[in-house]
mmCIF file of C-alpha atoms and ligand atoms in Angstrom:
data_model
loop_
_atom_site.group_PDB
_atom_site.id
_atom_site.type_symbol
_atom_site.label_atom_id
_atom_site.label_comp_id
_atom_site.label_asym_id
_atom_site.label_seq_id
_atom_site.Cartn_x
_atom_site.Cartn_y
_atom_site.Cartn_z
ATOM 1 C CA MET C 1 85.442 79.519 96.542
ATOM 2 C CA GLU C 2 81.874 80.442 97.431
ATOM 3 C CA ASN C 3 80.369 80.253 93.972
ATOM 4 C CA GLY C 4 82.608 77.515 92.657
ATOM 5 C CA ASN C 5 86.149 77.500 91.405
ATOM 6 C CA ARG C 6 85.827 75.998 87.934
ATOM 7 C CA ILE C 7 86.528 78.227 84.951
ATOM 8 C CA GLY C 8 85.693 77.253 81.378
ATOM 9 C CA ILE C 9 87.426 79.000 78.482
ATOM 10 C CA ILE C 10 86.488 78.679 74.823
ATOM 11 C CA GLY C 11 89.817 78.637 73.011
ATOM 12 C CA ASP C 12 93.077 76.755 73.526
ATOM 13 C CA GLY C 13 95.751 79.159 72.266
ATOM 14 C CA GLN C 14 98.196 81.528 73.921
ATOM 15 C CA LEU C 15 95.527 83.758 75.446
ATOM 16 C CA GLY C 16 93.873 80.721 77.015
ATOM 17 C CA ARG C 17 97.269 79.575 78.227
ATOM 18 C CA MET C 18 98.044 82.840 79.993
ATOM 19 C CA LEU C 19 94.498 82.943 81.420
ATOM 20 C CA THR C 20 94.941 79.382 82.680
ATOM 21 C CA ILE C 21 98.248 80.185 84.371
ATOM 22 C CA ASP C 22 96.735 83.111 86.264
ATOM 23 C CA ALA C 23 93.519 81.229 87.085
ATOM 24 C CA LYS C 24 95.492 78.327 88.515
ATOM 25 C CA ARG C 25 97.716 80.676 90.494
ATOM 26 C CA LEU C 26 94.525 81.984 92.123
ATOM 27 C CA GLY C 27 93.288 78.475 92.937
ATOM 28 C CA PHE C 28 90.815 77.898 90.089
ATOM 29 C CA GLU C 29 90.445 74.786 87.990
ATOM 30 C CA VAL C 30 90.350 75.334 84.245
ATOM 31 C CA THR C 31 88.769 73.481 81.334
ATOM 32 C CA VAL C 32 89.169 74.746 77.786
ATOM 33 C CA GLN C 33 87.441 74.001 74.477
ATOM 34 C CA GLY C 34 89.722 73.859 71.462
ATOM 35 C CA PRO C 35 90.876 71.622 68.633
ATOM 36 C CA THR C 36 94.626 71.416 69.275
ATOM 37 C CA SER C 37 96.202 68.292 70.704
ATOM 38 C CA ASN C 38 98.896 69.110 73.270
ATOM 39 C CA SER C 39 97.563 72.673 73.131
ATOM 40 C CA PRO C 40 99.282 75.660 74.775
ATOM 41 C CA THR C 41 96.549 75.507 77.452
ATOM 42 C CA ARG C 42 96.791 71.790 78.153
ATOM 43 C CA GLN C 43 100.559 72.065 78.657
ATOM 44 C CA VAL C 44 99.957 74.379 81.616
ATOM 45 C CA GLY C 45 97.451 72.057 83.209
ATOM 46 C CA ALA C 46 94.041 72.916 81.725
ATOM 47 C CA GLU C 47 91.622 70.066 81.098
ATOM 48 C CA GLN C 48 90.537 70.139 77.467
ATOM 49 C CA ILE C 49 87.416 69.289 75.507
ATOM 50 C CA ILE C 50 88.819 68.603 72.069
ATOM 51 C CA ALA C 51 86.475 70.446 69.715
ATOM 52 C CA ASP C 52 86.364 73.444 67.448
ATOM 53 C CA PHE C 53 85.732 76.848 69.110
ATOM 54 C CA LYS C 54 82.414 77.077 67.279
ATOM 55 C CA ASP C 55 81.105 73.688 68.371
ATOM 56 C CA GLY C 56 78.015 74.594 70.424
ATOM 57 C CA ASN C 57 77.603 71.089 71.855
ATOM 58 C CA ALA C 58 81.146 71.178 73.175
ATOM 59 C CA THR C 59 80.351 74.583 74.704
ATOM 60 C CA ARG C 60 77.312 73.047 76.438
ATOM 61 C CA GLU C 61 79.567 70.350 77.851
ATOM 62 C CA LEU C 62 82.093 72.987 78.889
ATOM 63 C CA ALA C 63 79.320 74.834 80.737
ATOM 64 C CA GLN C 64 78.455 71.693 82.686
ATOM 65 C CA ARG C 65 82.022 71.421 83.833
ATOM 66 C CA SER C 66 82.378 75.121 84.763
ATOM 67 C CA ASP C 67 81.082 77.666 87.259
ATOM 68 C CA TYR C 68 82.189 80.565 85.056
ATOM 69 C CA LEU C 69 82.416 80.635 81.272
ATOM 70 C CA THR C 70 84.545 82.972 79.208
ATOM 71 C CA VAL C 71 86.358 83.153 75.855
ATOM 72 C CA GLU C 72 89.778 83.853 74.422
ATOM 73 C CA THR C 73 88.283 84.474 70.983
ATOM 74 C CA GLU C 74 85.079 86.054 69.686
ATOM 75 C CA HIS C 75 84.684 83.376 66.999
ATOM 76 C CA VAL C 76 82.412 81.139 69.077
ATOM 77 C CA ASP C 77 78.845 79.755 68.929
ATOM 78 C CA THR C 78 77.033 82.715 70.460
ATOM 79 C CA LEU C 79 73.615 81.043 70.167
ATOM 80 C CA ALA C 80 74.801 78.271 72.481
ATOM 81 C CA LEU C 81 76.093 80.950 74.856
ATOM 82 C CA PHE C 82 72.753 82.839 74.760
ATOM 83 C CA GLU C 83 70.944 79.626 75.620
ATOM 84 C CA LEU C 84 73.349 78.735 78.440
ATOM 85 C CA SER C 85 73.186 82.215 79.860
ATOM 86 C CA ALA C 86 69.369 82.153 79.753
ATOM 87 C CA ASN C 87 69.542 78.905 81.728
ATOM 88 C CA GLY C 88 71.616 80.479 84.445
ATOM 89 C CA ALA C 89 75.228 79.893 83.358
ATOM 90 C CA ARG C 90 77.581 82.751 84.228
ATOM 91 C CA VAL C 91 78.828 83.791 80.790
ATOM 92 C CA ASN C 92 81.116 86.810 80.414
ATOM 93 C CA PRO C 93 81.462 88.948 78.416
ATOM 94 C CA SER C 94 77.838 89.003 77.287
ATOM 95 C CA PRO C 95 76.966 86.725 74.322
ATOM 96 C CA GLU C 96 75.239 89.729 72.770
ATOM 97 C CA THR C 97 78.512 91.649 72.676
ATOM 98 C CA LEU C 98 80.404 88.635 71.346
ATOM 99 C CA ARG C 99 77.826 88.339 68.583
ATOM 100 C CA VAL C 100 78.105 91.945 67.490
ATOM 101 C CA VAL C 101 81.885 92.021 67.667
ATOM 102 C CA GLN C 102 82.322 88.839 65.615
ATOM 103 C CA ASP C 103 80.813 90.662 62.640
ATOM 104 C CA LYS C 104 83.197 93.553 62.036
ATOM 105 C CA PHE C 105 80.557 95.423 60.054
ATOM 106 C CA ALA C 106 77.938 95.071 62.818
ATOM 107 C CA GLN C 107 80.591 96.190 65.275
ATOM 108 C CA LYS C 108 81.276 99.341 63.259
ATOM 109 C CA LEU C 109 77.539 100.082 63.058
ATOM 110 C CA LEU C 110 77.182 99.675 66.814
ATOM 111 C CA LEU C 111 79.959 102.204 67.365
ATOM 112 C CA LYS C 112 78.580 104.606 64.780
ATOM 113 C CA ASN C 113 75.089 104.459 66.267
ATOM 114 C CA ALA C 114 76.555 105.279 69.667
ATOM 115 C CA GLY C 115 78.264 108.346 68.203
ATOM 116 C CA ILE C 116 81.750 106.899 68.605
ATOM 117 C CA PRO C 117 84.153 108.079 65.886
ATOM 118 C CA THR C 118 85.548 105.427 63.527
ATOM 119 C CA ALA C 119 86.919 105.357 59.991
ATOM 120 C CA ARG C 120 84.146 105.758 57.416
ATOM 121 C CA PHE C 121 82.769 102.444 56.210
ATOM 122 C CA ARG C 122 80.163 101.012 53.839
ATOM 123 C CA GLU C 123 78.252 97.823 53.449
ATOM 124 C CA ILE C 124 79.174 95.778 50.381
ATOM 125 C CA SER C 125 76.814 93.288 48.794
ATOM 126 C CA ASN C 126 77.917 93.315 45.172
ATOM 127 C CA TYR C 127 80.629 94.491 42.809
ATOM 128 C CA LYS C 128 78.860 97.769 42.138
ATOM 129 C CA ASP C 129 78.965 98.582 45.860
ATOM 130 C CA ILE C 130 82.740 98.198 45.782
ATOM 131 C CA LEU C 131 83.033 100.622 42.884
ATOM 132 C CA GLU C 132 80.842 103.076 44.785
ATOM 133 C CA ALA C 133 83.056 102.695 47.837
ATOM 134 C CA ALA C 134 86.083 103.449 45.638
ATOM 135 C CA LYS C 135 84.350 106.585 44.384
ATOM 136 C CA ASP C 136 83.352 107.659 47.874
ATOM 137 C CA PHE C 137 86.571 106.858 49.752
ATOM 138 C CA ARG C 138 89.022 107.183 46.805
ATOM 139 C CA TYR C 139 92.007 104.866 46.510
ATOM 140 C CA PRO C 140 93.514 103.466 48.639
ATOM 141 C CA PHE C 141 90.731 102.030 50.760
ATOM 142 C CA LEU C 142 90.286 98.719 52.545
ATOM 143 C CA LEU C 143 88.155 95.688 51.935
ATOM 144 C CA LYS C 144 87.726 93.727 55.132
ATOM 145 C CA SER C 145 86.163 90.359 55.851
ATOM 146 C CA ARG C 146 83.238 90.742 58.196
ATOM 147 C CA PHE C 147 83.704 87.378 59.880
ATOM 148 C CA GLY C 148 86.499 85.245 61.225
ATOM 149 C CA ALA C 149 89.415 87.612 60.588
ATOM 150 C CA TYR C 150 92.358 88.044 62.897
ATOM 151 C CA ASP C 151 95.945 89.260 62.672
ATOM 152 C CA GLY C 152 95.086 91.224 59.550
ATOM 153 C CA ARG C 153 94.281 88.050 57.607
ATOM 154 C CA GLY C 154 90.943 89.356 56.392
ATOM 155 C CA ASN C 155 92.136 92.771 55.248
ATOM 156 C CA ARG C 156 93.064 94.024 51.778
ATOM 157 C CA VAL C 157 94.316 97.464 50.954
ATOM 158 C CA VAL C 158 92.852 98.291 47.558
ATOM 159 C CA LYS C 159 95.041 100.680 45.587
ATOM 160 C CA THR C 160 93.645 100.194 42.089
ATOM 161 C CA LYS C 161 90.661 98.699 40.331
ATOM 162 C CA LYS C 162 92.706 95.579 39.666
ATOM 163 C CA ASP C 163 93.171 95.042 43.419
ATOM 164 C CA ILE C 164 89.384 94.770 43.702
ATOM 165 C CA ASP C 165 89.418 91.753 41.391
ATOM 166 C CA ASP C 166 92.278 90.186 43.330
ATOM 167 C CA ALA C 167 90.452 90.701 46.628
ATOM 168 C CA LEU C 168 87.330 89.119 45.172
ATOM 169 C CA ILE C 169 89.259 86.012 44.196
ATOM 170 C CA THR C 170 90.289 85.559 47.837
ATOM 171 C CA PHE C 171 87.130 86.763 49.594
ATOM 172 C CA LYS C 172 83.411 86.269 49.016
ATOM 173 C CA VAL C 173 81.651 89.525 48.247
ATOM 174 C CA GLN C 174 78.793 88.909 50.713
ATOM 175 C CA ASP C 175 81.237 88.742 53.591
ATOM 176 C CA LEU C 176 82.985 92.040 52.933
ATOM 177 C CA TYR C 177 82.632 95.633 53.925
ATOM 178 C CA ALA C 178 84.668 98.630 52.819
ATOM 179 C CA GLU C 179 86.536 101.053 55.025
ATOM 180 C CA ALA C 180 88.250 104.344 54.278
ATOM 181 C CA PHE C 181 92.023 104.266 54.670
ATOM 182 C CA VAL C 182 93.160 106.160 57.756
ATOM 183 C CA ASP C 183 96.480 107.891 57.231
ATOM 184 C CA PHE C 184 97.284 107.648 60.922
ATOM 185 C CA GLN C 185 100.296 109.046 62.761
ATOM 186 C CA LYS C 186 100.125 106.292 65.362
ATOM 187 C CA GLU C 187 98.012 103.418 66.504
ATOM 188 C CA LEU C 188 96.987 103.310 70.142
ATOM 189 C CA ALA C 189 95.264 100.761 72.333
ATOM 190 C CA ILE C 190 93.748 100.604 75.772
ATOM 191 C CA MET C 191 92.821 97.559 77.763
ATOM 192 C CA MET C 192 89.655 98.144 79.797
ATOM 193 C CA ALA C 193 88.153 95.884 82.430
ATOM 194 C CA ARG C 194 84.686 95.692 83.947
ATOM 195 C CA SER C 195 83.665 93.689 86.996
ATOM 196 C CA THR C 196 80.289 91.997 87.437
ATOM 197 C CA SER C 197 79.299 94.863 89.725
ATOM 198 C CA GLY C 198 80.073 97.379 86.994
ATOM 199 C CA ASP C 199 83.354 98.843 88.223
ATOM 200 C CA ILE C 200 85.742 99.862 85.460
ATOM 201 C CA ALA C 201 89.538 99.756 85.408
ATOM 202 C CA ALA C 202 91.456 101.440 82.590
ATOM 203 C CA TYR C 203 95.004 100.383 81.754
ATOM 204 C CA PRO C 204 97.482 102.982 80.492
ATOM 205 C CA VAL C 205 97.241 103.999 76.833
ATOM 206 C CA THR C 206 99.757 102.040 74.774
ATOM 207 C CA GLU C 207 101.209 102.689 71.365
ATOM 208 C CA THR C 208 101.001 99.717 69.008
ATOM 209 C CA ILE C 209 103.145 99.145 65.957
ATOM 210 C CA GLN C 210 101.922 96.665 63.347
ATOM 211 C CA LYS C 211 104.008 95.147 60.572
ATOM 212 C CA ASN C 212 102.130 93.515 57.678
ATOM 213 C CA ASN C 213 98.900 94.153 59.614
ATOM 214 C CA ILE C 214 100.144 92.115 62.589
ATOM 215 C CA CYS C 215 101.040 93.483 65.968
ATOM 216 C CA HIS C 216 104.827 93.802 66.136
ATOM 217 C CA MET C 217 105.497 95.976 69.170
ATOM 218 C CA VAL C 218 103.565 97.611 71.984
ATOM 219 C CA LEU C 219 104.953 100.568 73.919
ATOM 220 C CA ALA C 220 103.858 101.841 77.317
ATOM 221 C CA PRO C 221 103.289 104.569 78.068
ATOM 222 C CA ALA C 222 102.333 105.839 74.595
ATOM 223 C CA ARG C 223 104.347 108.814 73.329
ATOM 224 C CA ILE C 224 101.381 111.186 73.154
ATOM 225 C CA ASP C 225 100.485 114.503 74.749
ATOM 226 C CA TYR C 226 98.075 114.658 77.672
ATOM 227 C CA ARG C 227 95.224 115.892 75.482
ATOM 228 C CA THR C 228 95.474 112.864 73.237
ATOM 229 C CA ASN C 229 95.753 110.696 76.309
ATOM 230 C CA ASP C 230 92.544 112.170 77.733
ATOM 231 C CA GLN C 231 90.804 111.815 74.382
ATOM 232 C CA ALA C 232 91.788 108.139 74.148
ATOM 233 C CA GLN C 233 90.723 107.430 77.738
ATOM 234 C CA GLU C 234 87.376 109.197 77.244
ATOM 235 C CA LEU C 235 86.693 107.334 74.044
ATOM 236 C CA ALA C 236 87.561 104.021 75.682
ATOM 237 C CA LYS C 237 85.100 104.792 78.477
ATOM 238 C CA ASP C 238 82.371 105.678 75.974
ATOM 239 C CA THR C 239 83.094 102.471 74.094
ATOM 240 C CA MET C 240 82.679 100.431 77.276
ATOM 241 C CA GLU C 241 79.113 101.741 77.463
ATOM 242 C CA VAL C 242 78.183 99.854 74.317
ATOM 243 C CA LEU C 243 79.927 96.645 75.385
ATOM 244 C CA LYS C 244 78.108 94.382 77.785
ATOM 245 C CA GLY C 245 79.188 92.005 80.482
ATOM 246 C CA ALA C 246 82.243 91.599 82.630
ATOM 247 C CA GLY C 247 85.800 90.995 81.527
ATOM 248 C CA VAL C 248 88.722 92.622 79.828
ATOM 249 C CA PHE C 249 88.271 94.399 76.488
ATOM 250 C CA GLY C 250 90.981 95.516 74.071
ATOM 251 C CA ILE C 251 90.210 98.775 72.314
ATOM 252 C CA GLU C 252 92.321 99.553 69.248
ATOM 253 C CA MET C 253 92.528 103.135 68.027
ATOM 254 C CA PHE C 254 94.005 105.334 65.338
ATOM 255 C CA LEU C 255 95.523 108.719 66.100
ATOM 256 C CA THR C 256 95.051 110.707 62.908
ATOM 257 C CA LYS C 257 97.540 113.239 61.619
ATOM 258 C CA SER C 258 95.200 116.019 62.728
ATOM 259 C CA GLY C 259 95.214 114.676 66.286
ATOM 260 C CA ARG C 260 91.810 112.979 66.359
ATOM 261 C CA VAL C 261 91.366 109.610 67.998
ATOM 262 C CA LEU C 262 89.184 107.063 66.176
ATOM 263 C CA ILE C 263 88.247 103.576 67.277
ATOM 264 C CA ASN C 264 89.619 100.913 64.937
ATOM 265 C CA GLU C 265 88.101 97.850 66.537
ATOM 266 C CA ILE C 266 87.235 96.090 69.746
ATOM 267 C CA ALA C 267 88.359 92.751 71.106
ATOM 268 C CA PRO C 268 85.932 91.496 73.781
ATOM 269 C CA ARG C 269 88.740 89.673 75.564
ATOM 270 C CA VAL C 270 92.345 89.850 76.633
ATOM 271 C CA HIS C 271 94.479 91.114 73.779
ATOM 272 C CA ASN C 272 98.010 91.242 72.414
ATOM 273 C CA SER C 273 98.276 94.950 73.203
ATOM 274 C CA GLY C 274 97.790 94.035 76.880
ATOM 275 C CA HIS C 275 100.545 91.430 77.130
ATOM 276 C CA LEU C 276 102.958 93.893 78.670
ATOM 277 C CA THR C 277 100.622 94.250 81.660
ATOM 278 C CA MET C 278 101.957 90.858 82.814
ATOM 279 C CA ASP C 279 105.363 92.282 83.583
ATOM 280 C CA ALA C 280 104.739 96.015 83.761
ATOM 281 C CA CYS C 281 101.427 96.543 85.561
ATOM 282 C CA ILE C 282 100.250 95.827 89.071
ATOM 283 C CA THR C 283 97.475 93.541 87.817
ATOM 284 C CA PRO C 284 98.121 91.511 84.647
ATOM 285 C CA GLN C 285 95.269 91.539 82.112
ATOM 286 C CA PHE C 286 94.868 87.770 82.542
ATOM 287 C CA GLU C 287 94.400 87.951 86.305
ATOM 288 C CA GLN C 288 92.057 90.882 85.718
ATOM 289 C CA GLN C 289 89.899 88.776 83.401
ATOM 290 C CA ILE C 290 89.658 85.996 85.987
ATOM 291 C CA ARG C 291 88.766 88.490 88.727
ATOM 292 C CA ALA C 292 86.166 90.113 86.472
ATOM 293 C CA ILE C 293 84.320 86.985 85.370
ATOM 294 C CA ALA C 294 84.400 85.366 88.822
ATOM 295 C CA GLY C 295 82.666 88.301 90.476
ATOM 296 C CA MET C 296 85.713 89.594 92.323
ATOM 297 C CA PRO C 297 86.973 93.161 92.731
ATOM 298 C CA LEU C 298 89.243 94.414 89.959
ATOM 299 C CA GLY C 299 92.946 95.005 90.532
ATOM 300 C CA ASP C 300 94.989 98.143 90.008
ATOM 301 C CA PRO C 301 95.787 98.560 86.292
ATOM 302 C CA GLU C 302 98.609 101.079 86.723
ATOM 303 C CA MET C 303 102.225 100.460 85.795
ATOM 304 C CA ARG C 304 104.376 99.187 88.619
ATOM 305 C CA ASP C 305 106.818 102.059 88.388
ATOM 306 C CA ARG C 306 107.447 105.146 86.350
ATOM 307 C CA GLY C 307 109.580 103.348 83.805
ATOM 308 C CA ALA C 308 108.789 102.181 80.330
ATOM 309 C CA ALA C 309 107.785 98.804 78.963
ATOM 310 C CA VAL C 310 108.037 97.431 75.449
ATOM 311 C CA MET C 311 106.547 94.181 74.233
ATOM 312 C CA VAL C 312 107.777 92.603 71.037
ATOM 313 C CA ASN C 313 106.065 89.609 69.461
ATOM 314 C CA ILE C 314 107.980 86.498 68.501
ATOM 315 C CA LEU C 315 106.438 85.560 65.155
ATOM 316 C CA GLY C 316 107.402 82.416 63.302
ATOM 317 C CA ASP C 317 109.472 82.870 60.142
ATOM 318 C CA ARG C 318 109.448 79.369 58.672
ATOM 319 C CA GLN C 319 107.228 76.313 58.469
ATOM 320 C CA GLY C 320 108.072 73.311 60.637
ATOM 321 C CA LYS C 321 108.568 71.996 64.111
ATOM 322 C CA ALA C 322 109.129 74.804 66.606
ATOM 323 C CA GLN C 323 112.588 74.850 68.119
ATOM 324 C CA LEU C 324 113.413 77.606 70.549
ATOM 325 C CA LYS C 325 116.942 78.962 70.400
ATOM 326 C CA GLY C 326 118.684 81.913 71.976
ATOM 327 C CA LEU C 327 117.063 82.062 75.393
ATOM 328 C CA SER C 328 120.442 82.023 77.168
ATOM 329 C CA ASP C 329 121.683 84.812 74.936
ATOM 330 C CA VAL C 330 118.724 86.971 75.937
ATOM 331 C CA PHE C 331 119.348 86.262 79.600
ATOM 332 C CA LEU C 332 123.035 87.022 79.154
ATOM 333 C CA GLU C 333 122.730 90.191 77.130
ATOM 334 C CA VAL C 334 119.418 91.894 77.872
ATOM 335 C CA PRO C 335 118.589 93.264 81.293
ATOM 336 C CA ASN C 336 115.010 93.099 82.545
ATOM 337 C CA ALA C 337 113.687 90.994 79.668
ATOM 338 C CA HIS C 338 110.712 88.711 80.322
ATOM 339 C CA VAL C 339 110.297 85.936 77.795
ATOM 340 C CA HIS C 340 106.965 84.179 77.231
ATOM 341 C CA ILE C 341 106.838 81.150 74.932
ATOM 342 C CA TYR C 342 103.425 79.764 73.988
ATOM 343 C CA GLY C 343 104.302 76.092 73.497
ATOM 344 C CA LYS C 344 102.938 75.785 69.948
ATOM 345 C CA GLU C 345 104.413 72.684 68.356
ATOM 346 C CA GLU C 346 104.409 74.012 64.807
ATOM 347 C CA THR C 347 105.969 77.271 63.742
ATOM 348 C CA LYS C 348 104.674 79.102 60.658
ATOM 349 C CA PRO C 349 105.487 82.428 59.036
ATOM 350 C CA GLN C 350 103.707 85.196 60.976
ATOM 351 C CA ARG C 351 102.352 82.818 63.624
ATOM 352 C CA LYS C 352 102.430 84.200 67.167
ATOM 353 C CA MET C 353 104.864 81.879 68.984
ATOM 354 C CA GLY C 354 105.721 84.004 72.017
ATOM 355 C CA HIS C 355 106.574 87.502 73.147
ATOM 356 C CA ILE C 356 109.192 89.380 75.124
ATOM 357 C CA THR C 357 108.564 92.322 77.412
ATOM 358 C CA VAL C 358 111.462 94.560 78.364
ATOM 359 C CA ILE C 359 111.294 97.071 81.194
ATOM 360 C CA ALA C 360 113.685 100.041 81.231
ATOM 361 C CA ASN C 361 113.979 103.596 82.470
ATOM 362 C CA SER C 362 113.103 105.112 79.113
ATOM 363 C CA LEU C 363 111.159 103.974 76.068
ATOM 364 C CA GLU C 364 114.227 104.444 73.850
ATOM 365 C CA GLU C 365 116.179 102.011 75.978
ATOM 366 C CA ALA C 366 113.266 99.585 76.227
ATOM 367 C CA ILE C 367 112.788 99.602 72.435
ATOM 368 C CA LYS C 368 116.493 99.037 71.832
ATOM 369 C CA ASN C 369 116.627 96.177 74.328
ATOM 370 C CA ALA C 370 113.406 94.606 73.045
ATOM 371 C CA GLU C 371 114.785 94.644 69.493
ATOM 372 C CA LEU C 372 118.031 93.126 70.684
ATOM 373 C CA ALA C 373 116.213 90.412 72.637
ATOM 374 C CA ARG C 374 114.013 89.611 69.648
ATOM 375 C CA SER C 375 117.024 89.320 67.356
ATOM 376 C CA LEU C 376 118.631 86.767 69.680
ATOM 377 C CA ILE C 377 115.610 84.428 69.728
ATOM 378 C CA SER C 378 114.584 82.078 66.981
ATOM 379 C CA ILE C 379 111.801 79.537 66.977
HETATM 380 P P1 ATP H 1 94.081 91.922 64.866
HETATM 381 O O1 ATP H 1 93.369 90.650 65.129
HETATM 382 O O2 ATP H 1 95.570 91.762 64.874
HETATM 383 O O3 ATP H 1 93.631 93.084 65.683
HETATM 384 P P2 ATP H 1 92.510 92.290 62.534
HETATM 385 O O4 ATP H 1 92.630 91.208 61.553
HETATM 386 O O5 ATP H 1 91.341 92.334 63.406
HETATM 387 O O6 ATP H 1 93.811 92.332 63.365
HETATM 388 P P3 ATP H 1 92.406 95.163 61.968
HETATM 389 O O7 ATP H 1 92.630 95.580 63.365
HETATM 390 O O8 ATP H 1 91.154 95.543 61.292
HETATM 391 O O9 ATP H 1 92.612 93.593 61.709
HETATM 392 O O10 ATP H 1 93.620 95.659 61.072
HETATM 393 C C1 ATP H 1 94.952 95.285 61.323
HETATM 394 C C2 ATP H 1 95.850 96.477 61.050
HETATM 395 O O11 ATP H 1 95.687 96.938 59.698
HETATM 396 C C3 ATP H 1 95.545 97.689 61.902
HETATM 397 O O12 ATP H 1 96.121 97.580 63.185
HETATM 398 C C4 ATP H 1 96.149 98.797 61.040
HETATM 399 O O13 ATP H 1 97.561 98.810 61.144
HETATM 400 C C5 ATP H 1 95.771 98.366 59.634
HETATM 401 N N1 ATP H 1 94.453 98.957 59.289
HETATM 402 C C6 ATP H 1 93.239 98.422 59.550
HETATM 403 N N2 ATP H 1 92.238 99.230 59.145
HETATM 404 C C7 ATP H 1 92.828 100.327 58.619
HETATM 405 C C8 ATP H 1 92.346 101.543 58.027
HETATM 406 N N3 ATP H 1 91.030 101.782 57.884
HETATM 407 N N4 ATP H 1 93.256 102.450 57.607
HETATM 408 C C9 ATP H 1 94.588 102.209 57.734
HETATM 409 N N5 ATP H 1 95.107 101.101 58.267
HETATM 410 C C10 ATP H 1 94.253 100.150 58.712
HETATM 411 MG MG1 MG H 2 92.988 94.762 65.058
#
């Protein structure tokens, strides 16, 4: 390839694995930075620098071995990325955007300052601030960790004054902010992509269902009216204006009971709500990310046909060595089911171990088949 064919990814988990598979399919070489031995990425042929995501020196080494640098997580050393980018490395998305997004409070401020609707939120720097938030938002409200959270692990719904004390035992007060509880009717998400030349591709609006704060199912297309669809698409476009650099971005939203769309949060990377694009859309989100960061034209984000697609996550439900069972049963009993296993050696409760996408003529059928497929698999 003209400008080189070596891609460097910070992160060695399932997103890096699926990025690696698509990058290799397109003829790229991949090196990742991550701490896991026999990582999901290494198993599919990525070279690996064994180091924490946040290890800036490892990122500098990664840059030396890559023509294009990207991330599968926002929890990276953004100062190292700023420096590399200033010295001519092709880093996407922009380190500036990674830096803002990795602080959930800064992210919310960025959106607010751009006039993008979100849940109300407040900065918290001491106990008194929390009591003021309770007075302002009323119970229940949320305390969220500003840094390092994922899969709902940094969130607490506060229902009473006692919950505040419990939250403070788990979290440090300096790292928190408060958010009003949104009594949503649905959660929605859109995957957006931007190329280095600034073209935008918008994937269909999906409906996401979380259980215990973790993504459980994603439905496409979302069961919403065209006005809501337009509102979500418009908001996603506006949100892209405040995000910099090329790549795929996951935009999570709430649809309130009164029909308003609010932005929940942004992932400056491929995202769980885009997994169904692998089997249901013309261009998978992972291929799209590779195209975007390597300066290529974007692919068509539309669904392959008029049908419906449902993705269900395979979360671990015990602690121990992963052992996949039930694959044959899925193949025997569920039509049009696409199983993706991430190759993690250890299973843990609520750990993302894989996912299944089912395609069908209607969402009802796809949901039913996805639930059946999920029930047949254990890991
Ligand atoms: P992930 O990495 O899976 O996206 P996260 O740790 O970044 O999760 P959030 O997206 O902030 O966490 O929250 C996870 C889920 O918790 C949301 O999808 C939603 O179901 C619920 N939630 C978050 N904020 C609110 C809110 N203000 N009101 C109501 N529910 C909320
Ligand atoms: Mg989220």
